[in-house]
Coordinates of C-alpha atoms and ligand atoms in Angstrom, one line a residue:
M10 CA 208.0 12.8 37.5
N11 CA 207.3 15.9 39.5
D12 CA 204.9 18.4 37.1
S13 CA 204.0 20.8 39.9
A14 CA 205.8 24.3 40.0
H15 CA 207.1 23.5 43.6
P16 CA 210.3 21.1 43.6
A17 CA 209.8 17.6 45.1
L18 CA 210.0 17.4 49.0
G19 CA 212.8 15.2 50.3
I20 CA 211.6 12.7 52.9
G21 CA 213.7 10.6 55.4
I22 CA 212.9 7.9 57.5
C23 CA 214.8 6.7 60.7
G24 CA 213.7 3.3 61.8
L25 CA 211.8 0.5 59.5
G26 CA 210.0 -1.4 62.5
T27 CA 206.2 -1.6 62.3
V28 CA 205.5 2.0 62.0
G29 CA 208.6 3.0 59.8
G30 CA 208.0 0.1 57.3
G31 CA 204.1 0.8 57.3
T32 CA 205.1 4.6 56.3
L33 CA 207.4 3.7 53.6
A34 CA 204.8 1.2 52.0
L35 CA 202.0 3.9 52.4
L36 CA 204.2 6.8 51.1
R37 CA 204.8 4.5 48.0
K38 CA 201.4 3.0 47.4
N39 CA 199.3 6.5 47.4
K40 CA 202.3 8.3 46.1
D41 CA 200.2 10.0 43.1
E42 CA 197.3 10.8 45.1
I43 CA 199.3 12.3 47.9
G44 CA 201.3 14.2 45.4
R45 CA 198.1 15.7 44.0
R46 CA 196.9 16.5 47.4
V47 CA 200.1 18.3 48.5
G48 CA 200.6 19.9 45.1
T49 CA 204.0 18.4 44.6
E50 CA 206.0 15.0 44.9
L51 CA 207.0 13.5 48.0
T52 CA 210.2 11.8 47.6
L53 CA 212.1 9.3 49.9
R54 CA 215.6 10.2 50.0
H55 CA 217.4 8.5 53.0
V56 CA 216.2 5.5 55.1
A57 CA 218.2 4.8 58.1
T58 CA 217.5 1.3 59.5
R59 CA 219.7 -0.9 61.9
T60 CA 218.7 -4.0 60.3
P61 CA 219.2 -3.9 56.5
K62 CA 216.0 -4.5 54.7
P63 CA 217.2 -4.5 51.0
D64 CA 213.9 -5.8 49.5
I65 CA 212.0 -2.7 50.8
T66 CA 214.7 0.1 50.5
A67 CA 215.5 -0.7 46.9
G68 CA 215.5 2.4 44.7
I69 CA 216.1 4.8 47.7
P70 CA 219.0 6.8 47.0
T71 CA 220.7 6.5 50.5
V72 CA 220.3 3.8 52.8
S73 CA 222.1 4.1 56.0
S74 CA 222.5 2.6 59.4
D75 CA 223.1 5.6 61.1
P76 CA 220.0 7.9 61.9
F77 CA 222.2 11.1 62.5
L78 CA 223.3 10.6 58.8
A79 CA 219.5 11.0 57.8
A80 CA 219.4 14.1 60.2
E81 CA 222.5 15.6 58.5
D82 CA 221.3 14.8 55.0
P83 CA 220.9 18.0 52.8
T84 CA 218.5 16.5 50.5
V85 CA 216.0 15.6 53.4
E86 CA 213.5 18.2 54.3
V87 CA 211.0 16.2 56.3
L88 CA 212.6 13.7 58.8
I89 CA 210.2 11.0 59.9
E90 CA 211.4 9.5 63.5
T91 CA 209.9 5.9 63.9
M92 CA 212.6 4.3 66.0
G93 CA 210.9 4.7 69.3
G94 CA 212.6 5.0 72.6
Y95 CA 214.3 8.1 74.2
D96 CA 217.9 7.5 73.0
P97 CA 219.2 8.2 70.0
A98 CA 215.7 9.2 69.1
S99 CA 215.9 12.5 70.8
G100 CA 219.3 13.4 69.7
V101 CA 218.3 12.6 66.1
I102 CA 215.2 14.8 66.3
E103 CA 217.5 17.8 67.8
R104 CA 219.8 17.4 65.3
A105 CA 217.4 17.4 62.3
L106 CA 215.4 20.5 63.8
Q107 CA 218.9 22.4 64.3
N108 CA 219.7 21.4 60.7
G109 CA 216.5 23.2 59.7
K110 CA 214.2 20.2 59.0
H111 CA 211.0 19.5 59.9
V112 CA 210.4 16.5 62.0
V113 CA 207.3 13.8 62.4
T114 CA 207.4 11.7 65.1
A115 CA 205.3 8.6 66.4
N116 CA 207.3 8.6 69.7
K117 CA 204.7 9.0 72.3
A118 CA 207.3 8.3 75.3
L119 CA 209.7 11.1 73.9
I120 CA 207.0 13.5 73.3
A121 CA 205.0 12.9 76.8
E122 CA 208.4 13.0 78.7
H123 CA 210.7 15.3 76.9
G124 CA 208.2 17.2 74.7
N125 CA 208.4 20.6 76.3
Q126 CA 212.2 21.1 75.5
L127 CA 211.7 19.8 72.0
F128 CA 208.9 22.3 71.0
K129 CA 210.9 24.9 72.2
L130 CA 213.7 23.8 70.2
A131 CA 211.4 23.3 67.1
A132 CA 209.8 26.9 67.6
S133 CA 213.4 28.5 68.0
Q134 CA 214.2 26.9 64.6
G135 CA 210.9 28.1 63.1
R136 CA 210.4 24.3 62.3
I137 CA 207.5 21.8 62.8
L138 CA 207.7 19.2 65.0
A139 CA 204.4 16.9 64.3
Y140 CA 203.2 14.1 66.4
E141 CA 199.8 13.0 65.3
S142 CA 200.5 9.3 65.4
S143 CA 201.7 9.3 68.9
V144 CA 198.2 9.1 70.2
A145 CA 195.4 6.6 68.9
G146 CA 197.2 5.2 66.0
G147 CA 195.2 6.4 62.8
I148 CA 192.7 8.3 64.5
P149 CA 193.3 12.1 64.0
I150 CA 192.5 13.1 67.5
I151 CA 195.3 15.6 67.8
K152 CA 194.1 17.4 64.7
A153 CA 190.7 17.4 66.2
L154 CA 191.6 18.9 69.8
R155 CA 194.2 21.5 68.0
E156 CA 192.0 22.6 65.1
G157 CA 188.3 21.3 65.2
L158 CA 187.5 21.7 68.6
A159 CA 189.7 24.9 69.3
A160 CA 186.9 27.2 69.9
N161 CA 185.8 25.3 72.9
R162 CA 186.6 25.2 76.4
I163 CA 187.5 21.2 76.9
D164 CA 185.5 20.1 80.2
W165 CA 186.9 16.5 79.8
L166 CA 188.0 13.7 77.5
A167 CA 188.2 10.0 78.3
G168 CA 189.5 7.4 76.0
I169 CA 190.5 3.9 75.3
I170 CA 193.9 4.7 73.9
N171 CA 196.0 1.5 74.2
G172 CA 195.0 -1.3 71.7
T173 CA 196.7 -4.0 73.3
G174 CA 195.1 -3.5 76.5
N175 CA 191.7 -3.2 75.0
F176 CA 192.4 -6.3 72.8
I177 CA 193.2 -8.3 76.0
L178 CA 190.1 -7.1 77.7
T179 CA 188.3 -7.8 75.1
E180 CA 189.2 -11.2 74.5
M181 CA 189.2 -12.2 78.3
A182 CA 185.7 -11.0 78.2
A183 CA 184.3 -12.6 75.1
K184 CA 186.3 -15.8 75.1
Q185 CA 187.2 -16.3 78.6
R186 CA 190.9 -16.6 77.2
E187 CA 194.0 -16.2 79.5
F188 CA 195.9 -13.0 79.9
G189 CA 199.3 -14.2 78.9
D190 CA 198.0 -15.8 75.8
V191 CA 196.1 -12.9 74.5
L192 CA 199.3 -10.8 75.3
A193 CA 201.4 -13.0 73.1
E194 CA 198.9 -12.7 70.1
A195 CA 198.7 -8.8 70.6
Q196 CA 202.7 -9.0 70.2
A197 CA 202.6 -11.2 67.0
L198 CA 200.2 -8.8 65.6
G199 CA 202.8 -5.8 66.2
Y200 CA 200.4 -4.1 68.5
A201 CA 202.4 -4.1 71.6
E202 CA 205.2 -2.0 72.6
A203 CA 208.7 -3.6 72.5
D204 CA 208.4 -3.7 76.4
P205 CA 204.6 -4.9 76.7
S206 CA 204.6 -3.7 80.3
F207 CA 204.1 -0.2 78.7
D208 CA 200.9 -1.7 77.5
V209 CA 199.6 -3.5 80.6
E210 CA 200.9 -1.3 83.3
G211 CA 199.2 1.8 81.4
I212 CA 202.4 3.6 80.7
D213 CA 201.6 3.8 77.2
A214 CA 198.1 5.2 77.9
A215 CA 199.5 7.5 80.2
H216 CA 201.9 8.9 77.7
K217 CA 199.1 9.5 75.1
L218 CA 196.7 11.0 78.0
T219 CA 199.5 13.4 78.9
I220 CA 199.9 14.4 75.5
M221 CA 196.0 14.9 74.9
A222 CA 195.5 16.8 78.1
S223 CA 198.3 19.3 77.3
I224 CA 196.4 20.2 74.1
A225 CA 193.0 20.3 75.7
F226 CA 193.8 22.3 78.6
G227 CA 196.4 24.6 77.2
M228 CA 199.5 23.5 79.6
P229 CA 203.0 21.9 79.4
L230 CA 203.2 18.5 79.3
N231 CA 203.0 16.8 82.8
F232 CA 203.7 13.2 82.7
A233 CA 204.9 12.8 86.2
A234 CA 201.6 14.1 87.4
T235 CA 199.5 11.4 85.4
Y236 CA 198.2 8.8 87.7
T237 CA 199.0 5.3 86.1
E238 CA 197.4 2.0 87.1
G239 CA 197.3 -1.0 84.9
I240 CA 195.2 -4.1 84.1
S241 CA 197.4 -6.9 85.4
H242 CA 195.1 -7.0 88.4
I243 CA 191.9 -7.7 86.8
T244 CA 190.7 -11.2 87.0
P245 CA 188.3 -13.1 84.9
D246 CA 186.0 -12.9 88.0
D247 CA 185.9 -9.2 88.0
I248 CA 184.9 -9.3 84.5
N249 CA 182.3 -11.8 85.3
Y250 CA 180.9 -9.8 88.3
A251 CA 181.1 -6.5 86.4
A252 CA 179.0 -8.2 83.6
E253 CA 176.4 -9.2 86.2
L254 CA 176.2 -5.7 87.1
G255 CA 175.7 -4.6 83.7
Y256 CA 178.9 -3.2 83.3
C257 CA 182.0 -4.0 81.3
I258 CA 185.7 -3.3 82.2
K259 CA 187.7 -0.9 80.1
H260 CA 191.5 0.5 80.4
L261 CA 190.7 4.3 80.3
G262 CA 192.7 7.6 80.2
I263 CA 190.7 10.4 81.7
A264 CA 191.4 14.0 81.9
R265 CA 189.2 16.5 83.3
Q266 CA 189.3 20.2 84.0
T267 CA 187.3 21.1 87.1
A268 CA 187.1 24.1 89.5
A269 CA 189.6 22.4 91.8
G270 CA 192.0 21.8 88.9
I271 CA 193.1 19.2 86.3
E272 CA 192.6 15.3 87.0
M273 CA 194.8 13.1 84.5
R274 CA 194.4 9.3 85.4
V275 CA 194.6 6.1 83.6
H276 CA 193.2 3.0 85.4
P277 CA 190.7 0.2 84.7
T278 CA 187.3 1.5 84.7
L279 CA 183.8 -0.1 84.9
L280 CA 181.5 1.4 82.2
A281 CA 177.7 0.7 82.0
N282 CA 177.3 -1.5 78.9
N283 CA 175.1 1.4 76.9
R284 CA 177.9 3.9 77.0
L285 CA 179.8 4.7 73.7
L286 CA 183.2 3.6 74.9
A287 CA 182.0 0.4 76.3
K288 CA 181.1 -0.9 72.6
V289 CA 184.8 -0.3 71.5
N290 CA 186.6 -3.6 71.1
G291 CA 189.6 -5.4 70.1
V292 CA 192.5 -3.1 69.2
G293 CA 190.0 -0.4 68.6
N294 CA 190.8 3.1 70.2
A295 CA 188.1 5.6 70.9
V296 CA 188.4 9.1 72.5
L297 CA 185.4 11.1 73.7
V298 CA 185.9 14.8 74.0
H299 CA 183.4 17.3 75.7
G300 CA 183.7 20.7 74.7
D301 CA 181.6 23.4 76.4
A302 CA 180.2 24.7 73.0
V303 CA 179.8 21.4 71.2
G304 CA 179.1 18.9 73.7
A305 CA 180.3 15.4 73.6
T306 CA 182.2 14.1 70.3
L307 CA 183.6 10.9 69.7
Y308 CA 186.6 9.8 67.7
S309 CA 187.1 6.1 67.0
G310 CA 189.1 3.7 64.8
P311 CA 192.2 1.3 65.0
G312 CA 194.7 2.4 67.6
A313 CA 197.7 0.2 66.7
G314 CA 199.1 -1.6 63.9
A315 CA 201.5 -0.6 60.9
D316 CA 198.8 0.7 58.4
A317 CA 196.7 2.9 60.9
T318 CA 199.7 4.2 62.5
A319 CA 201.3 5.1 59.2
S320 CA 198.1 6.9 58.0
A321 CA 198.7 9.4 60.9
V322 CA 202.4 9.8 59.9
V323 CA 201.8 10.5 56.5
A324 CA 198.8 13.0 57.4
D325 CA 201.7 14.9 59.3
V326 CA 204.1 14.9 56.3
I327 CA 201.5 16.0 54.2
D328 CA 200.3 19.0 56.5
I329 CA 203.8 20.1 56.4
A330 CA 204.4 19.7 52.9
R331 CA 201.3 21.8 52.1
Q332 CA 202.7 24.6 54.1
C333 CA 206.0 24.3 52.5
V334 CA 204.3 24.4 49.0
A335 CA 202.3 27.5 50.2
G336 CA 205.6 29.2 50.8
A337 CA 205.1 29.8 54.5
E338 CA 208.4 31.4 55.7
R339 CA 207.9 30.0 59.4
P340 CA 205.5 27.3 58.8
L341 CA 203.2 27.0 61.9
M342 CA 201.6 24.1 63.5
P343 CA 200.6 25.3 67.1
A344 CA 202.6 23.0 69.3
L345 CA 201.1 22.1 72.5
G346 CA 200.0 24.1 75.6
Y347 CA 199.7 27.9 75.0
R348 CA 200.6 28.5 78.6
E349 CA 204.2 28.1 79.4
Q350 CA 203.9 27.8 83.0
Q351 CA 201.4 25.2 84.8
D352 CA 199.0 27.7 86.2
L353 CA 196.1 25.4 87.0
P354 CA 196.7 23.1 90.0
L355 CA 197.3 19.3 89.0
L356 CA 195.2 17.1 91.3
A357 CA 196.5 13.7 93.0
I358 CA 194.3 10.6 92.5
E359 CA 193.2 11.1 96.2
D360 CA 191.6 14.3 95.4
I361 CA 189.1 12.8 92.9
A362 CA 185.7 11.6 93.8
A363 CA 184.3 8.5 91.7
E364 CA 181.9 5.5 92.3
Y365 CA 183.5 2.4 93.1
Y366 CA 183.5 -1.3 92.4
L367 CA 185.0 -3.5 95.4
R368 CA 185.9 -7.0 95.5
I369 CA 186.4 -7.8 98.9
P370 CA 187.9 -11.5 99.8
A371 CA 186.0 -12.4 103.0
L372 CA 185.5 -15.2 105.1
D373 CA 182.0 -16.8 104.9
R374 CA 181.0 -16.0 108.8
L375 CA 177.9 -14.4 109.8
G376 CA 178.1 -10.5 110.3
V377 CA 181.0 -9.7 108.1
M378 CA 178.7 -8.0 105.6
A379 CA 177.3 -5.9 108.4
K380 CA 180.8 -4.9 109.7
I381 CA 181.8 -3.8 106.2
S382 CA 178.8 -1.8 105.6
S383 CA 179.2 0.1 108.9
I384 CA 182.8 0.9 108.1
L385 CA 181.7 2.2 104.8
E386 CA 178.7 4.3 106.2
G387 CA 181.1 5.8 108.9
H388 CA 183.1 7.3 105.9
D389 CA 180.1 8.5 103.9
I390 CA 180.2 5.7 101.5
S391 CA 176.6 4.4 100.6
I392 CA 176.1 1.1 98.8
E393 CA 174.5 0.9 95.5
A394 CA 174.5 -2.7 94.8
V395 CA 176.1 -6.2 96.4
I396 CA 176.7 -9.5 95.0
Q397 CA 177.6 -12.2 97.4
K398 CA 178.2 -15.7 96.1
E399 CA 177.9 -19.2 97.5
A400 CA 181.2 -20.0 99.2
S401 CA 183.2 -22.5 97.2
G402 CA 186.0 -22.6 99.7
E403 CA 186.8 -20.7 102.9
I404 CA 186.9 -17.2 101.1
V405 CA 183.8 -15.9 99.6
P406 CA 184.2 -12.7 97.5
I407 CA 181.7 -9.8 98.4
V408 CA 181.3 -7.5 95.4
I409 CA 180.1 -4.0 96.2
L410 CA 179.0 -1.0 94.0
T411 CA 179.2 2.3 95.8
H412 CA 177.6 5.5 95.3
R413 CA 179.9 8.5 94.3
A414 CA 182.7 9.0 97.2
A415 CA 185.7 10.8 97.7
E416 CA 188.8 8.8 97.0
R417 CA 190.6 9.6 100.2
Q418 CA 187.5 8.5 102.3
L419 CA 187.3 5.5 100.5
N420 CA 191.3 4.7 100.9
R421 CA 190.7 5.1 104.9
A422 CA 187.6 2.8 104.9
L423 CA 189.4 0.2 102.6
S424 CA 192.4 0.1 105.1
Q425 CA 189.8 -0.5 108.0
I426 CA 188.1 -3.2 106.1
E427 CA 191.2 -5.0 105.2
A428 CA 192.3 -4.9 108.9
L429 CA 189.0 -6.9 109.8
D430 CA 189.7 -10.4 111.1
D431 CA 187.3 -11.8 108.5
V432 CA 188.9 -10.3 105.5
R433 CA 191.8 -12.0 104.0
G434 CA 194.0 -10.2 101.3
C435 CA 193.7 -7.2 99.4
I436 CA 190.7 -5.5 98.2
N437 CA 190.3 -5.1 94.5
R438 CA 189.1 -1.8 93.6
I439 CA 188.1 -0.4 90.4
R440 CA 186.7 3.0 89.6
V441 CA 183.4 3.6 87.9
E442 CA 182.5 5.9 85.2
P443 CA 179.0 7.3 84.7
F444 CA 179.9 10.0 82.0
H445 CA 176.9 12.2 82.6
G446 CA 176.8 14.4 79.5
E447 CA 177.8 11.9 77.1
A448 CA 175.5 11.8 73.9
A449 CA 175.0 8.2 74.1
Ligands
HSE514 N1 201.1 -0.5 72.0 C1 200.5 0.6 71.5 C2 199.1 0.1 71.4 C3 200.7 1.0 69.9 O1 198.8 -1.2 71.7 O2 198.2 0.9 71.6 C4 200.2 2.2 69.4 O3 200.6 3.0 70.3

């Protein structure tokens, strides 16, 4: 029963997979509490699902197999899109907005790659397109960037924003497990994307980083400009060498605003063991945000899974419902960038500078280390630490940690080193982040 003065708000859900199913369950489980917080009842009126699930859709007035029917349904005021993918999700969201509905989506790929047009449509319709659950699962990072930190100039943000990747790296490091075995477990637990290469190749993290950077720096979404490197080239040896040097390896998304422009990059990263992000394990996500007024702030929590993601989806629905109850004519949730045009230069990965971990597959010959050092020195790259193991075969890996160097110079040096007779195969390079200014 709805005892409040405001009529109940009709909710539709398109897609009953991990996130949609979790959302439906959460709306039911906390129905009374949510109703009290909003000031009216949220009523499930329409669920569209490709696979019939009568056990969980019982009692919902309309259950269909066509998401466009939910986008047309006049009893639905807020449509939740949890189908994922680009098509038909994009068309369904457009149709719902054109029909005057607010939309909540968990679809990071769609927002990162096509969000600029969708937000324009939402604004022209005076409707909200909300996407909290698209980044870092249950952590309210979008709200923090958009609202809590709105007074700051954001200098940089960095996060572990793919739960599957963090789960894999954690298990490999802690239990010496095989990559493929841990990935299979992440899939079974509902953490991984339908195509898990999105997780391991960094595409999923790049979608999320693109969205956060757009809000943080007030610019349009620029997915194509986000440098993306996965974790599939990280070996147990790299994890062990990093540990010997006092580091762990995390898959990070980093966005930074400098005098030269904007960096947006996703790649495996060496972090000293005492850094905050180094302590985030398993499916956990965490984002460090540095604002000029507040300094460093950390947001941490579960980054994937049905319940955690549903928490963020339903929070968006509650935000929208509160505005509807308050009677806002054109409800407002500032979308993304406040600049329509990209007026800050976007930097390529060759334009950055970092410290580097290098694993060089070299022959066990006298003088090889001297040749490598001389090439590095010739490119203004100085060495901070070296590990050289006893040869167990023909190849002996030389592991080097460099001081800060320009990536463009490093690329030139690595090409010369790889061309040496004494070096066999590709050098594995992993960037190192010191995070100066982090309140560790
Ligand atoms: N596959 C994603 C992850 C799901 O592992 O983080 C949450 O976005």
